[in-house]
Amino acid sequence: MMLKSRVTVTCRLRGMRCASSAFTSPNWLEENCGDVPIHPQTQDSEVSEMLRGGHAMQVASAKMLDAKVNKVADFHVVKTYSTAHLEKLKELRDTEEKAVQRIEASVRTKDFRFRPSLLIPAVQLSSFVVGCALSPLGDTISTSYVTGVKMAVSDYYNDQIREIYASKPDQVELKELFKVARDEEQEFVDAHTPDILDPNKGIADPVTTFAKASLKVMIQVAKTV
């Protein structure tokens, strides 16, 4: 009887150990990182920076476009966009929002880990202000600015992909994640960019140049904070 009792206790303890090893708890140090194992893998600081920059960049773009499409009406600012351009902005906003969701979902589905930038609130606010400011300026200025943003996003992902090839060839899933985002950005630029804004034509547009440069500066700051 005592032997049977010991076997029962041992089995129960084993069951408890198995259940304990499978248990996951939230990683409270990293917001939006979902559930991680009790003994998670060591965070790769370089991968974290890559994801942090991409996340901040997509959040900024999505917020700016959302302001251009929806929020401006709340402040009674006159909108001068044509119907076709407004539809283009909606399509682009949806692309950016999907990119944000894809990065955040990768934390849960692909075991990537990163700390979102501490500047996200400031990024959202400044992007909202830019979106509101652009609204009364019409299709041409809006197209130039959005094109600069899209070029900066595409350039960022190209740089990260090259870095992965050079120093982190084992990060295949991360490379594919960035490739999907890069291809979406470039596809939209190729489909909607007028010839005068094509960088291969050798014609520099000041609005496009400013938008591209300012977003690149924001990305570099957000990656490190």
PDB file of C-alpha atoms in Angstrom:
ATOM      1  CA  MET A   1       0.000   0.000   0.000  1.00  0.00           C
ATOM      2  CA  MET A   2       2.821   2.362   0.894  1.00  0.00           C
ATOM      3  CA  LEU A   3       4.632   1.495  -2.355  1.00  0.00           C
ATOM      4  CA  LYS A   4       1.507   2.279  -4.360  1.00  0.00           C
ATOM      5  CA  SER A   5       1.167   5.591  -2.552  1.00  0.00           C
ATOM      6  CA  ARG A   6       4.773   6.496  -3.374  1.00  0.00           C
ATOM      7  CA  VAL A   7       4.215   5.666  -7.046  1.00  0.00           C
ATOM      8  CA  THR A   8       1.100   7.829  -7.103  1.00  0.00           C
ATOM      9  CA  VAL A   9       2.917  10.757  -5.480  1.00  0.00           C
ATOM     10  CA  THR A  10       5.850  10.353  -7.874  1.00  0.00           C
ATOM     11  CA  CYS A  11       3.529  10.373 -10.889  1.00  0.00           C
ATOM     12  CA  ARG A  12       1.776  13.446  -9.599  1.00  0.00           C
ATOM     13  CA  LEU A  13       5.063  15.210  -9.015  1.00  0.00           C
ATOM     14  CA  ARG A  14       6.196  14.287 -12.498  1.00  0.00           C
ATOM     15  CA  GLY A  15       2.955  15.679 -13.862  1.00  0.00           C
ATOM     16  CA  MET A  16       3.531  18.891 -11.949  1.00  0.00           C
ATOM     17  CA  ARG A  17       7.047  19.158 -13.318  1.00  0.00           C
ATOM     18  CA  CYS A  18       5.802  18.612 -16.865  1.00  0.00           C
ATOM     19  CA  ALA A  19       3.083  21.206 -16.432  1.00  0.00           C
ATOM     20  CA  SER A  20       5.566  23.630 -14.908  1.00  0.00           C
ATOM     21  CA  SER A  21       8.027  23.237 -17.775  1.00  0.00           C
ATOM     22  CA  ALA A  22       5.290  24.010 -20.313  1.00  0.00           C
ATOM     23  CA  PHE A  23       4.005  27.063 -18.455  1.00  0.00           C
ATOM     24  CA  THR A  24       4.630  30.466 -19.985  1.00  0.00           C
ATOM     25  CA  SER A  25       4.497  33.833 -18.301  1.00  0.00           C
ATOM     26  CA  PRO A  26       4.405  37.376 -19.699  1.00  0.00           C
ATOM     27  CA  ASN A  27       7.735  39.070 -20.164  1.00  0.00           C
ATOM     28  CA  TRP A  28       6.856  42.279 -18.328  1.00  0.00           C
ATOM     29  CA  LEU A  29      10.130  43.922 -19.362  1.00  0.00           C
ATOM     30  CA  GLU A  30       9.084  44.054 -23.005  1.00  0.00           C
ATOM     31  CA  GLU A  31       5.736  45.614 -23.798  1.00  0.00           C
ATOM     32  CA  ASN A  32       3.712  43.967 -26.577  1.00  0.00           C
ATOM     33  CA  CYS A  33       5.993  40.947 -26.628  1.00  0.00           C
ATOM     34  CA  GLY A  34       3.262  38.518 -25.574  1.00  0.00           C
ATOM     35  CA  ASP A  35       3.992  35.342 -23.625  1.00  0.00           C
ATOM     36  CA  VAL A  36       7.515  33.978 -23.560  1.00  0.00           C
ATOM     37  CA  PRO A  37       9.017  30.881 -21.923  1.00  0.00           C
ATOM     38  CA  ILE A  38      10.133  31.158 -18.303  1.00  0.00           C
ATOM     39  CA  HIS A  39      13.680  30.662 -19.575  1.00  0.00           C
ATOM     40  CA  PRO A  40      13.643  32.695 -22.818  1.00  0.00           C
ATOM     41  CA  GLN A  41      16.476  32.853 -25.282  1.00  0.00           C
ATOM     42  CA  THR A  42      18.923  35.682 -24.871  1.00  0.00           C
ATOM     43  CA  GLN A  43      17.777  38.765 -26.736  1.00  0.00           C
ATOM     44  CA  ASP A  44      19.933  39.675 -29.710  1.00  0.00           C
ATOM     45  CA  SER A  45      20.500  43.423 -29.374  1.00  0.00           C
ATOM     46  CA  GLU A  46      21.166  43.912 -33.092  1.00  0.00           C
ATOM     47  CA  VAL A  47      17.991  42.087 -34.119  1.00  0.00           C
ATOM     48  CA  SER A  48      16.081  44.067 -31.505  1.00  0.00           C
ATOM     49  CA  GLU A  49      17.365  47.331 -32.985  1.00  0.00           C
ATOM     50  CA  MET A  50      16.409  46.265 -36.503  1.00  0.00           C
ATOM     51  CA  LEU A  51      12.872  45.435 -35.425  1.00  0.00           C
ATOM     52  CA  ARG A  52      12.608  48.523 -33.221  1.00  0.00           C
ATOM     53  CA  GLY A  53      13.516  50.794 -36.123  1.00  0.00           C
ATOM     54  CA  GLY A  54      11.130  49.062 -38.510  1.00  0.00           C
ATOM     55  CA  HIS A  55       8.313  49.141 -35.977  1.00  0.00           C
ATOM     56  CA  ALA A  56       8.758  52.859 -35.215  1.00  0.00           C
ATOM     57  CA  MET A  57       8.985  53.679 -38.908  1.00  0.00           C
ATOM     58  CA  GLN A  58       5.780  51.832 -39.797  1.00  0.00           C
ATOM     59  CA  VAL A  59       3.941  53.324 -36.815  1.00  0.00           C
ATOM     60  CA  ALA A  60       4.998  56.813 -37.941  1.00  0.00           C
ATOM     61  CA  SER A  61       3.867  56.230 -41.519  1.00  0.00           C
ATOM     62  CA  ALA A  62       0.547  54.705 -40.478  1.00  0.00           C
ATOM     63  CA  LYS A  63      -0.218  57.567 -38.080  1.00  0.00           C
ATOM     64  CA  MET A  64       0.643  60.239 -40.627  1.00  0.00           C
ATOM     65  CA  LEU A  65      -1.567  58.639 -43.267  1.00  0.00           C
ATOM     66  CA  ASP A  66      -4.398  58.079 -40.813  1.00  0.00           C
ATOM     67  CA  ALA A  67      -4.346  61.796 -39.999  1.00  0.00           C
ATOM     68  CA  LYS A  68      -4.419  62.655 -43.698  1.00  0.00           C
ATOM     69  CA  VAL A  69      -7.352  60.333 -44.361  1.00  0.00           C
ATOM     70  CA  ASN A  70      -9.559  60.606 -41.276  1.00  0.00           C
ATOM     71  CA  LYS A  71      -8.481  62.839 -38.425  1.00  0.00           C
ATOM     72  CA  VAL A  72      -8.221  66.147 -40.241  1.00  0.00           C
ATOM     73  CA  ALA A  73     -11.998  66.413 -40.548  1.00  0.00           C
ATOM     74  CA  ASP A  74     -12.281  66.431 -36.760  1.00  0.00           C
ATOM     75  CA  PHE A  75     -10.410  69.750 -36.712  1.00  0.00           C
ATOM     76  CA  HIS A  76     -12.394  71.231 -39.617  1.00  0.00           C
ATOM     77  CA  VAL A  77      -9.314  71.628 -41.796  1.00  0.00           C
ATOM     78  CA  VAL A  78     -10.148  72.053 -45.468  1.00  0.00           C
ATOM     79  CA  LYS A  79      -9.119  68.981 -47.435  1.00  0.00           C
ATOM     80  CA  THR A  80      -8.070  69.500 -51.013  1.00  0.00           C
ATOM     81  CA  TYR A  81      -7.406  65.891 -52.044  1.00  0.00           C
ATOM     82  CA  SER A  82      -9.029  64.443 -55.107  1.00  0.00           C
ATOM     83  CA  THR A  83     -11.094  61.292 -54.731  1.00  0.00           C
ATOM     84  CA  ALA A  84      -8.445  59.216 -56.507  1.00  0.00           C
ATOM     85  CA  HIS A  85      -5.673  60.515 -54.259  1.00  0.00           C
ATOM     86  CA  LEU A  86      -7.719  59.902 -51.126  1.00  0.00           C
ATOM     87  CA  GLU A  87      -8.257  56.300 -52.196  1.00  0.00           C
ATOM     88  CA  LYS A  88      -4.518  55.980 -52.768  1.00  0.00           C
ATOM     89  CA  LEU A  89      -3.837  57.251 -49.237  1.00  0.00           C
ATOM     90  CA  LYS A  90      -6.317  54.789 -47.753  1.00  0.00           C
ATOM     91  CA  GLU A  91      -4.625  51.923 -49.560  1.00  0.00           C
ATOM     92  CA  LEU A  92      -1.232  53.054 -48.316  1.00  0.00           C
ATOM     93  CA  ARG A  93      -2.470  53.477 -44.745  1.00  0.00           C
ATOM     94  CA  ASP A  94      -3.832  49.932 -44.776  1.00  0.00           C
ATOM     95  CA  THR A  95      -0.460  48.668 -46.006  1.00  0.00           C
ATOM     96  CA  GLU A  96       1.363  50.437 -43.174  1.00  0.00           C
ATOM     97  CA  GLU A  97      -1.057  49.169 -40.530  1.00  0.00           C
ATOM     98  CA  LYS A  98      -0.616  45.607 -41.780  1.00  0.00           C
ATOM     99  CA  ALA A  99       3.157  46.052 -41.588  1.00  0.00           C
ATOM    100  CA  VAL A 100       2.896  47.149 -37.940  1.00  0.00           C
ATOM    101  CA  GLN A 101       0.691  44.156 -37.139  1.00  0.00           C
ATOM    102  CA  ARG A 102       3.086  41.826 -38.955  1.00  0.00           C
ATOM    103  CA  ILE A 103       6.052  42.960 -36.862  1.00  0.00           C
ATOM    104  CA  GLU A 104       4.099  42.700 -33.606  1.00  0.00           C
ATOM    105  CA  ALA A 105       2.726  39.272 -34.569  1.00  0.00           C
ATOM    106  CA  SER A 106       6.227  38.009 -35.375  1.00  0.00           C
ATOM    107  CA  VAL A 107       7.058  38.266 -31.677  1.00  0.00           C
ATOM    108  CA  ARG A 108       4.449  35.615 -30.949  1.00  0.00           C
ATOM    109  CA  THR A 109       4.730  33.447 -34.053  1.00  0.00           C
ATOM    110  CA  LYS A 110       8.449  33.584 -34.887  1.00  0.00           C
ATOM    111  CA  ASP A 111       9.969  34.009 -31.419  1.00  0.00           C
ATOM    112  CA  PHE A 112      11.522  37.391 -32.240  1.00  0.00           C
ATOM    113  CA  ARG A 113      12.136  39.682 -29.294  1.00  0.00           C
ATOM    114  CA  PHE A 114      12.463  43.443 -29.296  1.00  0.00           C
ATOM    115  CA  ARG A 115      11.686  46.416 -27.104  1.00  0.00           C
ATOM    116  CA  PRO A 116       9.497  49.001 -28.844  1.00  0.00           C
ATOM    117  CA  SER A 117      11.074  52.440 -28.945  1.00  0.00           C
ATOM    118  CA  LEU A 118      10.420  54.711 -25.990  1.00  0.00           C
ATOM    119  CA  LEU A 119       9.773  57.462 -28.535  1.00  0.00           C
ATOM    120  CA  ILE A 120       6.628  55.841 -29.963  1.00  0.00           C
ATOM    121  CA  PRO A 121       4.259  58.400 -28.322  1.00  0.00           C
ATOM    122  CA  ALA A 122       6.347  61.289 -29.676  1.00  0.00           C
ATOM    123  CA  VAL A 123       6.559  59.602 -33.080  1.00  0.00           C
ATOM    124  CA  GLN A 124       2.782  59.214 -33.209  1.00  0.00           C
ATOM    125  CA  LEU A 125       2.154  62.820 -32.185  1.00  0.00           C
ATOM    126  CA  SER A 126       4.625  64.326 -34.648  1.00  0.00           C
ATOM    127  CA  SER A 127       3.350  62.114 -37.470  1.00  0.00           C
ATOM    128  CA  PHE A 128      -0.222  63.141 -36.723  1.00  0.00           C
ATOM    129  CA  VAL A 129       0.770  66.822 -36.882  1.00  0.00           C
ATOM    130  CA  VAL A 130       2.542  66.289 -40.209  1.00  0.00           C
ATOM    131  CA  GLY A 131      -0.493  64.506 -41.639  1.00  0.00           C
ATOM    132  CA  CYS A 132      -2.776  67.363 -40.601  1.00  0.00           C
ATOM    133  CA  ALA A 133      -0.391  69.984 -41.995  1.00  0.00           C
ATOM    134  CA  LEU A 134      -0.195  68.256 -45.374  1.00  0.00           C
ATOM    135  CA  SER A 135      -3.934  67.959 -45.862  1.00  0.00           C
ATOM    136  CA  PRO A 136      -4.666  71.496 -47.174  1.00  0.00           C
ATOM    137  CA  LEU A 137      -1.714  71.410 -49.591  1.00  0.00           C
ATOM    138  CA  GLY A 138      -3.289  69.247 -52.266  1.00  0.00           C
ATOM    139  CA  ASP A 139      -2.427  66.117 -54.210  1.00  0.00           C
ATOM    140  CA  THR A 140       0.962  67.167 -55.577  1.00  0.00           C
ATOM    141  CA  ILE A 141       2.635  68.033 -52.271  1.00  0.00           C
ATOM    142  CA  SER A 142       1.003  65.041 -50.608  1.00  0.00           C
ATOM    143  CA  THR A 143       2.266  62.672 -53.300  1.00  0.00           C
ATOM    144  CA  SER A 144       5.781  64.089 -53.051  1.00  0.00           C
ATOM    145  CA  TYR A 145       5.880  63.711 -49.274  1.00  0.00           C
ATOM    146  CA  VAL A 146       4.395  60.214 -49.243  1.00  0.00           C
ATOM    147  CA  THR A 147       6.834  59.134 -51.942  1.00  0.00           C
ATOM    148  CA  GLY A 148       9.765  60.302 -49.818  1.00  0.00           C
ATOM    149  CA  VAL A 149       8.409  58.353 -46.854  1.00  0.00           C
ATOM    150  CA  LYS A 150       7.962  55.196 -48.911  1.00  0.00           C
ATOM    151  CA  MET A 151      11.468  55.499 -50.332  1.00  0.00           C
ATOM    152  CA  ALA A 152      12.907  55.841 -46.822  1.00  0.00           C
ATOM    153  CA  VAL A 153      11.007  52.757 -45.663  1.00  0.00           C
ATOM    154  CA  SER A 154      12.178  50.729 -48.653  1.00  0.00           C
ATOM    155  CA  ASP A 155      15.779  51.888 -48.161  1.00  0.00           C
ATOM    156  CA  TYR A 156      15.666  50.942 -44.479  1.00  0.00           C
ATOM    157  CA  TYR A 157      14.548  47.395 -45.181  1.00  0.00           C
ATOM    158  CA  ASN A 158      17.110  47.027 -47.957  1.00  0.00           C
ATOM    159  CA  ASP A 159      19.845  48.085 -45.523  1.00  0.00           C
ATOM    160  CA  GLN A 160      18.668  45.592 -42.894  1.00  0.00           C
ATOM    161  CA  ILE A 161      18.480  42.771 -45.436  1.00  0.00           C
ATOM    162  CA  ARG A 162      22.051  43.487 -46.542  1.00  0.00           C
ATOM    163  CA  GLU A 163      23.158  43.536 -42.903  1.00  0.00           C
ATOM    164  CA  ILE A 164      21.524  40.155 -42.293  1.00  0.00           C
ATOM    165  CA  TYR A 165      23.252  38.663 -45.332  1.00  0.00           C
ATOM    166  CA  ALA A 166      26.582  40.061 -44.155  1.00  0.00           C
ATOM    167  CA  SER A 167      26.568  39.317 -40.430  1.00  0.00           C
ATOM    168  CA  LYS A 168      23.491  37.247 -39.492  1.00  0.00           C
ATOM    169  CA  PRO A 169      22.875  34.693 -42.243  1.00  0.00           C
ATOM    170  CA  ASP A 170      21.086  32.417 -39.767  1.00  0.00           C
ATOM    171  CA  GLN A 171      18.271  34.978 -39.349  1.00  0.00           C
ATOM    172  CA  VAL A 172      16.338  33.638 -42.333  1.00  0.00           C
ATOM    173  CA  GLU A 173      12.874  34.366 -40.934  1.00  0.00           C
ATOM    174  CA  LEU A 174      13.823  37.933 -40.052  1.00  0.00           C
ATOM    175  CA  LYS A 175      15.180  38.458 -43.555  1.00  0.00           C
ATOM    176  CA  GLU A 176      11.947  37.151 -45.073  1.00  0.00           C
ATOM    177  CA  LEU A 177       9.897  39.392 -42.778  1.00  0.00           C
ATOM    178  CA  PHE A 178      11.811  42.434 -43.996  1.00  0.00           C
ATOM    179  CA  LYS A 179      11.614  41.308 -47.624  1.00  0.00           C
ATOM    180  CA  VAL A 180       7.822  41.124 -47.501  1.00  0.00           C
ATOM    181  CA  ALA A 181       7.622  44.643 -46.057  1.00  0.00           C
ATOM    182  CA  ARG A 182      10.204  45.984 -48.529  1.00  0.00           C
ATOM    183  CA  ASP A 183       8.410  44.495 -51.529  1.00  0.00           C
ATOM    184  CA  GLU A 184       5.074  45.985 -50.442  1.00  0.00           C
ATOM    185  CA  GLU A 185       6.614  49.429 -50.111  1.00  0.00           C
ATOM    186  CA  GLN A 186       8.457  49.242 -53.417  1.00  0.00           C
ATOM    187  CA  GLU A 187       5.450  47.856 -55.266  1.00  0.00           C
ATOM    188  CA  PHE A 188       3.360  50.825 -54.200  1.00  0.00           C
ATOM    189  CA  VAL A 189       6.078  53.322 -55.136  1.00  0.00           C
ATOM    190  CA  ASP A 190       6.502  51.744 -58.570  1.00  0.00           C
ATOM    191  CA  ALA A 191       2.752  51.706 -59.195  1.00  0.00           C
ATOM    192  CA  HIS A 192       1.885  55.210 -58.003  1.00  0.00           C
ATOM    193  CA  THR A 193       4.964  57.398 -58.363  1.00  0.00           C
ATOM    194  CA  PRO A 194       4.891  59.891 -61.257  1.00  0.00           C
ATOM    195  CA  ASP A 195       7.931  60.001 -63.521  1.00  0.00           C
ATOM    196  CA  ILE A 196       8.970  63.394 -62.163  1.00  0.00           C
ATOM    197  CA  LEU A 197       9.427  61.803 -58.726  1.00  0.00           C
ATOM    198  CA  ASP A 198      11.275  58.742 -60.008  1.00  0.00           C
ATOM    199  CA  PRO A 199      14.755  58.805 -58.382  1.00  0.00           C
ATOM    200  CA  ASN A 200      16.178  57.080 -61.465  1.00  0.00           C
ATOM    201  CA  LYS A 201      15.281  60.113 -63.596  1.00  0.00           C
ATOM    202  CA  GLY A 202      17.817  62.283 -61.800  1.00  0.00           C
ATOM    203  CA  ILE A 203      15.248  64.952 -60.855  1.00  0.00           C
ATOM    204  CA  ALA A 204      15.344  65.919 -57.171  1.00  0.00           C
ATOM    205  CA  ASP A 205      12.039  66.948 -55.615  1.00  0.00           C
ATOM    206  CA  PRO A 206      12.638  69.052 -52.453  1.00  0.00           C
ATOM    207  CA  VAL A 207       9.530  67.780 -50.644  1.00  0.00           C
ATOM    208  CA  THR A 208      10.402  64.161 -51.390  1.00  0.00           C
ATOM    209  CA  THR A 209      14.002  64.724 -50.336  1.00  0.00           C
ATOM    210  CA  PHE A 210      12.937  66.349 -47.061  1.00  0.00           C
ATOM    211  CA  ALA A 211      10.428  63.596 -46.227  1.00  0.00           C
ATOM    212  CA  LYS A 212      12.959  60.871 -46.953  1.00  0.00           C
ATOM    213  CA  ALA A 213      15.748  62.504 -44.936  1.00  0.00           C
ATOM    214  CA  SER A 214      13.563  63.382 -41.931  1.00  0.00           C
ATOM    215  CA  LEU A 215      12.154  59.860 -41.640  1.00  0.00           C
ATOM    216  CA  LYS A 216      15.638  58.363 -41.828  1.00  0.00           C
ATOM    217  CA  VAL A 217      16.767  60.602 -38.960  1.00  0.00           C
ATOM    218  CA  MET A 218      13.732  59.567 -36.930  1.00  0.00           C
ATOM    219  CA  ILE A 219      14.492  55.887 -37.532  1.00  0.00           C
ATOM    220  CA  GLN A 220      18.078  56.211 -36.333  1.00  0.00           C
ATOM    221  CA  VAL A 221      16.985  57.957 -33.136  1.00  0.00           C
ATOM    222  CA  ALA A 222      14.136  55.519 -32.463  1.00  0.00           C
ATOM    223  CA  LYS A 223      16.413  52.498 -32.920  1.00  0.00           C
ATOM    224  CA  THR A 224      18.642  53.557 -30.046  1.00  0.00           C
ATOM    225  CA  VAL A 225      16.050  54.868 -27.563  1.00  0.00           C
TER     226      VAL A 225
END
